[in-house]
Coordinates of C-alpha atoms in Angstrom, one line a residue:
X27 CA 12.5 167.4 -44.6
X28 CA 13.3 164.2 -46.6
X29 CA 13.4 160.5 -45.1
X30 CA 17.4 160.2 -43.6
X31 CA 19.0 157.6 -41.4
X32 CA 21.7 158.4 -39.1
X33 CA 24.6 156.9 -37.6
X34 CA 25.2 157.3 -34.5
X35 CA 28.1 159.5 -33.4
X36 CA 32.0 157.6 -32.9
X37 CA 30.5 154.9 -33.0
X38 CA 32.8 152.4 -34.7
X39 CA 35.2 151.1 -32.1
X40 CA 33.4 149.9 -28.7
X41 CA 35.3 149.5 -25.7
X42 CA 34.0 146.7 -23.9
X43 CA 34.9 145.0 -20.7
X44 CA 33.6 141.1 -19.6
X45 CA 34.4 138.8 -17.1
X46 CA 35.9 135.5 -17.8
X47 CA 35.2 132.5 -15.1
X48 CA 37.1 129.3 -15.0
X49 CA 40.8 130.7 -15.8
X50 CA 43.5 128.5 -13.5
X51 CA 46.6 130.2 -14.8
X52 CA 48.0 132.5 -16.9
X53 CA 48.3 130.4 -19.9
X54 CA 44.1 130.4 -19.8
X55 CA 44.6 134.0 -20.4
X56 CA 46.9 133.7 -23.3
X57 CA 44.6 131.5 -25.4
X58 CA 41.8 133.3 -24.9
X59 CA 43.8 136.5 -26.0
X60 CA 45.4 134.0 -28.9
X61 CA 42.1 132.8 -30.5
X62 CA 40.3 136.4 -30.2
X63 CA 43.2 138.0 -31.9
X64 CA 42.0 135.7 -35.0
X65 CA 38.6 137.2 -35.6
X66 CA 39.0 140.1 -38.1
X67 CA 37.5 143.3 -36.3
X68 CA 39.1 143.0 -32.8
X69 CA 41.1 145.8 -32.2
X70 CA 42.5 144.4 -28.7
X71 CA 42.4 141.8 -26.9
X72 CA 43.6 141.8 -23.4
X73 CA 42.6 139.2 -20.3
X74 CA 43.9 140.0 -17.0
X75 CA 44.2 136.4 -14.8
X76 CA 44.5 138.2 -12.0
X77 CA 41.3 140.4 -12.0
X78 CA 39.7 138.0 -14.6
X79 CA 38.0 140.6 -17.2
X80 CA 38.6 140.4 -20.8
X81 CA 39.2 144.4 -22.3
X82 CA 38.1 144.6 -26.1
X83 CA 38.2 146.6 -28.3
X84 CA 36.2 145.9 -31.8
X85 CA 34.5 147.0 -34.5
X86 CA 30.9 146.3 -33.9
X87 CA 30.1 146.4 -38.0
X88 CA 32.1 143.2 -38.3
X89 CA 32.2 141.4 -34.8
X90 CA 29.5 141.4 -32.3
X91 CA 29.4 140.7 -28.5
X92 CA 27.7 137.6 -28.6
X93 CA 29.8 136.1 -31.0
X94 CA 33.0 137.1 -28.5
X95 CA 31.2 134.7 -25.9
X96 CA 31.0 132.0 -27.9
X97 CA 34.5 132.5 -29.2
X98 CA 36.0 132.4 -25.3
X99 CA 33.2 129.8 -24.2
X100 CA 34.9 128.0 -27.4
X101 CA 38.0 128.0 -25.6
X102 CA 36.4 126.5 -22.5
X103 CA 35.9 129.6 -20.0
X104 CA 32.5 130.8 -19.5
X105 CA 32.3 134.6 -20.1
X106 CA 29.8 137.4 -18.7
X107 CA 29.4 141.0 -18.7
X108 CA 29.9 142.4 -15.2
X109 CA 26.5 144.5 -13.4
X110 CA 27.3 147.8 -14.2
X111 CA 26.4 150.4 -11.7
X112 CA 22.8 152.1 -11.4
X113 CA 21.6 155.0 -11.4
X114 CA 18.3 155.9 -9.9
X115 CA 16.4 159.1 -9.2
X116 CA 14.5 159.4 -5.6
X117 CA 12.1 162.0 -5.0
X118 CA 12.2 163.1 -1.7
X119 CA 9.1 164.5 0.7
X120 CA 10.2 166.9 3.8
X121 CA 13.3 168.8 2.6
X122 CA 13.4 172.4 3.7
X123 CA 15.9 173.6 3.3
X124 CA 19.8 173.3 1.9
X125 CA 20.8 171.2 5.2
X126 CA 18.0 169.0 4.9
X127 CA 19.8 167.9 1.6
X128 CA 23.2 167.7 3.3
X129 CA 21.7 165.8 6.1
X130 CA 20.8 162.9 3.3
X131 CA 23.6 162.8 1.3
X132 CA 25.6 162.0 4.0
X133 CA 23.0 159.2 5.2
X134 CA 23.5 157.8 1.5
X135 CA 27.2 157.9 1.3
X136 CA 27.4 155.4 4.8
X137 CA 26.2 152.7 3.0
X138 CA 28.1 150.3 0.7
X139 CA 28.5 150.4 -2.5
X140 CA 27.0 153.6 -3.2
X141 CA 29.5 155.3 -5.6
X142 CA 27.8 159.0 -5.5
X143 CA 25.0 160.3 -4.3
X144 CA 23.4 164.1 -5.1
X145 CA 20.4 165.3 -3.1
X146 CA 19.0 168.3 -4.7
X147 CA 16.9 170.4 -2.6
X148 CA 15.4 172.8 -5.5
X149 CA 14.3 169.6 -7.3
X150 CA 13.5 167.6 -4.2
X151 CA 15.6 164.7 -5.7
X152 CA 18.0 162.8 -4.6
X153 CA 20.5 161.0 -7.9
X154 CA 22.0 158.0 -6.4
X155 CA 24.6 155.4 -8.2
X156 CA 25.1 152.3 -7.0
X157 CA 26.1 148.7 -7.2
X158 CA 23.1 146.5 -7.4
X159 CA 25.7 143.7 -5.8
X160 CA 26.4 145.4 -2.6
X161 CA 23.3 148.0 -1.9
X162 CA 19.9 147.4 -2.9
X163 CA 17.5 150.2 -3.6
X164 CA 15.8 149.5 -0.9
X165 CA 18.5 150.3 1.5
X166 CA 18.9 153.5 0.2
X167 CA 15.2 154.4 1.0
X168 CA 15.8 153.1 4.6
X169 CA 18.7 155.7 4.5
X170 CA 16.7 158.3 3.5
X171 CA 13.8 157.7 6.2
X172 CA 16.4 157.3 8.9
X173 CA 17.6 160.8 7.8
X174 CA 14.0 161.5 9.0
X175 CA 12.4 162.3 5.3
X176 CA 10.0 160.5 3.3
X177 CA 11.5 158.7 -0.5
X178 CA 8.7 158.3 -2.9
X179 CA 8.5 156.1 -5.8
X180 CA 11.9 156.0 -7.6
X181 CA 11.5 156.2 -11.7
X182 CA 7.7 155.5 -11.6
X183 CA 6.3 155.8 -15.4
X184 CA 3.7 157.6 -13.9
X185 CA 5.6 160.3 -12.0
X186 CA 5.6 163.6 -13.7
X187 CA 2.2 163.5 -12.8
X188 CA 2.4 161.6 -9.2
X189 CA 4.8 164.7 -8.5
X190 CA 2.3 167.5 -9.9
X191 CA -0.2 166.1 -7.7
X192 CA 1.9 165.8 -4.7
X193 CA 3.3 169.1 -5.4
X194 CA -0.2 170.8 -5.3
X195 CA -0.9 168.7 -2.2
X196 CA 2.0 170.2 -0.6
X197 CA 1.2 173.6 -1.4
X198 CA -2.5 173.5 -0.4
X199 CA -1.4 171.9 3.2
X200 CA 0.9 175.1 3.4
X201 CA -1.4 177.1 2.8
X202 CA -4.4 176.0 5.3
X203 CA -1.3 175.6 7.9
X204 CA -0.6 179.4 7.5
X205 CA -4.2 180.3 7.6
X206 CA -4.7 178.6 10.4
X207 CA -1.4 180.4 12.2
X208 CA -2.2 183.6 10.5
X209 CA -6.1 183.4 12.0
X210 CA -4.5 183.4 15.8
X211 CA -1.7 185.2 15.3
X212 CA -3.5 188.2 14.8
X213 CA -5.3 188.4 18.1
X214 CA -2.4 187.2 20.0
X215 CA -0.5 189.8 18.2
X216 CA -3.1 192.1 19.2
X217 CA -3.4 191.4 22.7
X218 CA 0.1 191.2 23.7
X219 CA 1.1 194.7 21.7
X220 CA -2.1 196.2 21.9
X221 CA -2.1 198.3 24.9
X222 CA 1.7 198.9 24.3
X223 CA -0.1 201.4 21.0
X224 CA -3.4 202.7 23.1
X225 CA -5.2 200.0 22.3
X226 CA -8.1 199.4 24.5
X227 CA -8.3 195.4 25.5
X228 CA -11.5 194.2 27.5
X229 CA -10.8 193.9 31.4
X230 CA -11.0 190.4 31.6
X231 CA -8.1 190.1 29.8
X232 CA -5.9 193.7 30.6
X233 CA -3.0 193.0 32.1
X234 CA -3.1 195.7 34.8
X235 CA -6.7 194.3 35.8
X236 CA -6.3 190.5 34.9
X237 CA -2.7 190.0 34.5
X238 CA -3.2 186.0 34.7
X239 CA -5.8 185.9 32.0
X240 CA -3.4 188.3 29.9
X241 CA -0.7 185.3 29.8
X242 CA -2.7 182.5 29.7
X243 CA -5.0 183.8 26.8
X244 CA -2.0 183.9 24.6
X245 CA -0.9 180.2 25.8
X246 CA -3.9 179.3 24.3
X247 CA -3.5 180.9 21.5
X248 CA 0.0 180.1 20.4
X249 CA -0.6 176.3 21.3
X250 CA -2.5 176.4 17.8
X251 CA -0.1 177.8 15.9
X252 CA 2.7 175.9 17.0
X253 CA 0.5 172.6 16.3
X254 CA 0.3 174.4 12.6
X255 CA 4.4 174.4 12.5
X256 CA 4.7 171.2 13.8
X257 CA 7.1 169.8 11.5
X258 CA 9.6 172.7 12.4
X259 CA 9.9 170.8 15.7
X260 CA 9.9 167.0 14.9
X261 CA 12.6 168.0 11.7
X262 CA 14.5 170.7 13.7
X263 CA 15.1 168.7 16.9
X264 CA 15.5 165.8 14.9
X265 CA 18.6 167.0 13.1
X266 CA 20.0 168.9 16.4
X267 CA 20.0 165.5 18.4
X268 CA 22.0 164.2 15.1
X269 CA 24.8 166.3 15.1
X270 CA 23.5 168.2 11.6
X271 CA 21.5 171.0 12.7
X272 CA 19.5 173.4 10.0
X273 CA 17.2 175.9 9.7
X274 CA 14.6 174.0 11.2
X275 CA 16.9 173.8 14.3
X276 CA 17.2 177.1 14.3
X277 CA 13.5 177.7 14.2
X278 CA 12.7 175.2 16.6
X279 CA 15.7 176.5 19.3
X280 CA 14.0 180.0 19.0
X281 CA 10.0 180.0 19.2
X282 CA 10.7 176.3 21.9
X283 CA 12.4 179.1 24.0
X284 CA 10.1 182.0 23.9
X285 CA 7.3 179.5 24.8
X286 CA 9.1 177.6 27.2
X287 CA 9.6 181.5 29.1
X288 CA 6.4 182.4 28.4
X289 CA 4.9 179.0 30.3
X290 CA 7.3 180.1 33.1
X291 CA 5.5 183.3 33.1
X292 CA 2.3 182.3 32.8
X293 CA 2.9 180.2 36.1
X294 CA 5.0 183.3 38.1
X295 CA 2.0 185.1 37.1
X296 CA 0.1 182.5 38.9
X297 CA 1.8 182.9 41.8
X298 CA 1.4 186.1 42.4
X299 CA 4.8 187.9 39.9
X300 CA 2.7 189.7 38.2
X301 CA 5.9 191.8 36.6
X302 CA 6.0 188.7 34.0
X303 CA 3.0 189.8 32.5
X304 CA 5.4 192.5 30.6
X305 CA 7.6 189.5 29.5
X306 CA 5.9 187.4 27.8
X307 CA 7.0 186.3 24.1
X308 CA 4.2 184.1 23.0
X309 CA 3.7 186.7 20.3
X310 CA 7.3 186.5 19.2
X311 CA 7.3 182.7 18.4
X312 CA 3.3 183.1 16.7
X313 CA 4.5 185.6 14.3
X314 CA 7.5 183.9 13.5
X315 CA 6.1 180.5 13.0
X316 CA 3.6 182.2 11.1
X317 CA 5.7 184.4 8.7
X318 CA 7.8 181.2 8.4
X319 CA 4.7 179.0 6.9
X320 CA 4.0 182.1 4.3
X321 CA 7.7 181.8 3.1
X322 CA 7.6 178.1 3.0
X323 CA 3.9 178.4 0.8
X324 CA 5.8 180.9 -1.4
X325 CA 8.7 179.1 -1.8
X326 CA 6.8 176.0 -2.8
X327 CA 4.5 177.4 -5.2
X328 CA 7.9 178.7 -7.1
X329 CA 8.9 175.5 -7.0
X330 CA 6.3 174.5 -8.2
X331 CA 6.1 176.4 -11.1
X332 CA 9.7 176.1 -11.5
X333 CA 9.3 172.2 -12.2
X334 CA 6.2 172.7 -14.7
X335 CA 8.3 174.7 -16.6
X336 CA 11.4 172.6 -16.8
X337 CA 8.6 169.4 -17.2
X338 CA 7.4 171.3 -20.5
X339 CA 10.9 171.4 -22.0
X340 CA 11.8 168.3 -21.1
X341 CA 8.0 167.1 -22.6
X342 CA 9.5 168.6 -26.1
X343 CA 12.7 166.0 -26.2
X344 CA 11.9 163.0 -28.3
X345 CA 10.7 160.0 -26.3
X346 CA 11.2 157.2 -29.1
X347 CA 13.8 156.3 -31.6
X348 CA 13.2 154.7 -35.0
X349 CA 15.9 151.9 -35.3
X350 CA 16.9 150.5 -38.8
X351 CA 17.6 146.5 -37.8
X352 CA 18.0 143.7 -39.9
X353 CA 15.9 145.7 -42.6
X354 CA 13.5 146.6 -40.3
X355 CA 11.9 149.7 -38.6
X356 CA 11.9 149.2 -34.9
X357 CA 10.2 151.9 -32.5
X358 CA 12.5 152.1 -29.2
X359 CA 12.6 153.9 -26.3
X360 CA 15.8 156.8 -26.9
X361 CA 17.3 155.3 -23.8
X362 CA 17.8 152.3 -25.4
X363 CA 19.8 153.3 -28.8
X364 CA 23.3 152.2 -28.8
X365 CA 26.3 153.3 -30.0
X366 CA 26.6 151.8 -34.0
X367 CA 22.8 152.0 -34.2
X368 CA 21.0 153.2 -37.1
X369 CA 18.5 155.7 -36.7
X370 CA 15.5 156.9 -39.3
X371 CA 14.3 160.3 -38.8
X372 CA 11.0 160.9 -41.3
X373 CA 10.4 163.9 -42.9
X374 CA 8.8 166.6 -39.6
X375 CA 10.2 164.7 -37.1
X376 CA 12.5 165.4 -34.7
X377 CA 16.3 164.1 -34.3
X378 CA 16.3 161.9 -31.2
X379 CA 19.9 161.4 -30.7
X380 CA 23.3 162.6 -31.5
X381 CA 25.0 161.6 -34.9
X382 CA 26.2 161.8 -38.5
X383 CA 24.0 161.3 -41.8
X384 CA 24.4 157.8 -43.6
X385 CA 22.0 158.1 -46.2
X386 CA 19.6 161.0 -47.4
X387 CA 19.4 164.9 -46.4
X388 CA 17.6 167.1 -45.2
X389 CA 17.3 170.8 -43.1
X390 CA 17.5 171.2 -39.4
X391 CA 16.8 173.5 -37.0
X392 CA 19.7 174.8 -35.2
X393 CA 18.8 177.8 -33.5
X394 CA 18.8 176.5 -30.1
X395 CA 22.5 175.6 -30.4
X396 CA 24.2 178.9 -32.8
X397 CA 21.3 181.6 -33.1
X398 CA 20.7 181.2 -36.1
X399 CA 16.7 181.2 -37.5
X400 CA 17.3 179.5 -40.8
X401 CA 17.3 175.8 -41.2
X402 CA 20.6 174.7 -41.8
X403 CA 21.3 171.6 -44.9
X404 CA 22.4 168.5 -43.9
X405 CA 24.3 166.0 -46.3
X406 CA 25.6 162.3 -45.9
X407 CA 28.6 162.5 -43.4
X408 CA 27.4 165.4 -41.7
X409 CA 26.7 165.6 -38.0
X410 CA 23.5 166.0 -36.7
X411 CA 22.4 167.0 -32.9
X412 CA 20.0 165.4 -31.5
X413 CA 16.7 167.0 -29.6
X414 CA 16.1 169.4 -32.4

């Protein structure tokens, strides 16, 4: 592959859009649009008093923004471009499920000046856009907490790797919490269904000799496991008391209630009702919290792998531009290239950005757009893609 630089794609008109300060009246507008029209490669010219913003439209090859400032400072008006809005990715520590991510978005979208906001619960992301002039980023974390889940660092240089360690965190925590459920579930399980299948159970703890040692042996043993699920609770009530249950609610609702009954067994046993002894559903909400922590371990180790994978693809897209300026070679981030800019892709390297060949040729590897295995030529004025 030959030395080639490329042009960036539709890239010789820019649309621009600035704000002019200090107009009084309409005729402020009309010499500004006047002495703009004079420069040879504005397209347009348009100033709108009323909303003050100046609407270009130029050929960047022959006119450049900074000389349009000086042209309409020139006229006695200073000129700025307006804060676009943001965008800023927010990983996000709690989510469980779909309504967790539901529950978020809406928390997002109450604030002002938040023009969209997509929580992802597969990621564990939430993509927010904002204006820097009404919301600050740190309001949007606030949101997120008072949702009742954690934001982590937002665009940290270091967080592919932050992530794989909090990600590994995550899944060993799962897994000692379902070990720990799983290690007294299985007597309670046995215990409570045991003599139900013939099995023998010491007398100290038979319900037709002991009845009240039969209940409140499995008390003890489901107060464990429901410690283990803890976050069911604290995230499912949480969301109930706001109006936006999910399945954490559900969860929560279900084993709270088979407890609850089984305390007010436990204590009718007590008293002498020792027909509660047959209902008593301790073993009902251990199992379930139980099976519940395995599915949330599985789930996040898919995850898990889910996101190396898509990290490794992402790892192959080109990280840094080479930009041709003023006759020099200029290594920039690809998030930086602008439209008009001159790119230089070397011989074995990849093509970090859309855009036609200017000068040179060379072959490029299109299979993962058409198929096809064998590098394909590319000539001046053809169009390259980038990430190959």
């Amino acid at each position: 592959m030959s030395e080639s630089k490329a042009l960036t794609e539709n890239k010789k008109i820019v649309e621009k859009e600035l704000s002019v300060i200090g107009m009084t009246c309409t005729s402020c507008a009309l010499a500004i649009e006047k002495k703009l029209g004079k420069i040879e490669g504005i397209e347009k010219a348009n100033v709108n008093f009323a909303t003050e913003k100046l609407s270009l439209k130029f050929d960047p090859t022959k006119v450049d923004e900074e000389l349009i400032k000086e042209v309409v400072k020139d006229v006695g008006y200073d000129v700025e471009a307006p804060v676009e809005d943001k965008t800023v990715t927010i990983p996000i520590e709690g989510m469980t499920c779909a309504s967790c991510a539901n529950a978020i978005t809406k928390e997002i979208n109450k604030l002002e000046g938040i023009k969209s906001a997509n929580v992802n619960f597969a990621t564990e992301k939430a993509v927010v856009t904002y204006d820097p002039n009404i919301v600050r980023l740190s309001n949007i974390k606030k949101a997120i907490e008072n949702a009742g889940y954690k934001p982590l660092e937002a665009d940290s240089k270091d967080s592919v790797d932050f992530e794989k360690e909090r990600r590994e965190k995550e899944i060993k925590t799962l897994w000692r919490k379902f070990i720990v459920s799983a290690v007294f579930s299985i007597p309670l399980l046995y215990i409570s269904m045991g003599h139900l299948l013939g099995l023998k159970l010491p007398a100290t703890i038979n319900p037709e000799i002991n009845p009240f040692n039969f209940a409140l042996i499995q008390l003890l043993l489901v107060i464990p496991i429901a410690i283990a699920g803890y976050k069911f609770y604290t995230i499912g009530f949480r969301n109930l008391f706001k109006l936006s249950p999910n399945m954490d609610s559900l969860i929560a609702i279900g084993t709270s209630a088979a407890i609850i009954y089984g305390v007010f067994g436990t204590i009718q046993i007590y008293l002498g009702n020792t027909k509660y002894a047959n209902d008593l559903y301790f073993e009902t909400a251990g199992v379930i919290v139980t099976l519940i922590l395995l599915g949330k371990y599985l789930e996040s180790v898919t995850k898990g792998r889910t996101s190396e994978a898509i990290k490794k693809l992402m790892g192959l897209q080109p990280k840094t531009a080479l930009l041709f300026l003023d006759g020099k070679e200029i290594e920039i981030p690809v998030d930086e290239v602008e439209v008009g800019d001159i790119i230089i892709v070397k011989p074995g390297e990849k093509i970090p950005v859309d855009g036609i060949i200017i000068e040179g040729h060379t072959s490029v590897d299109e299979s993962m757009l058409t198929g096809e295995s064998i590098p394909v030529e590319k000539n001046i004025n053809d169009k390259v893609i980038g990430d190959q």
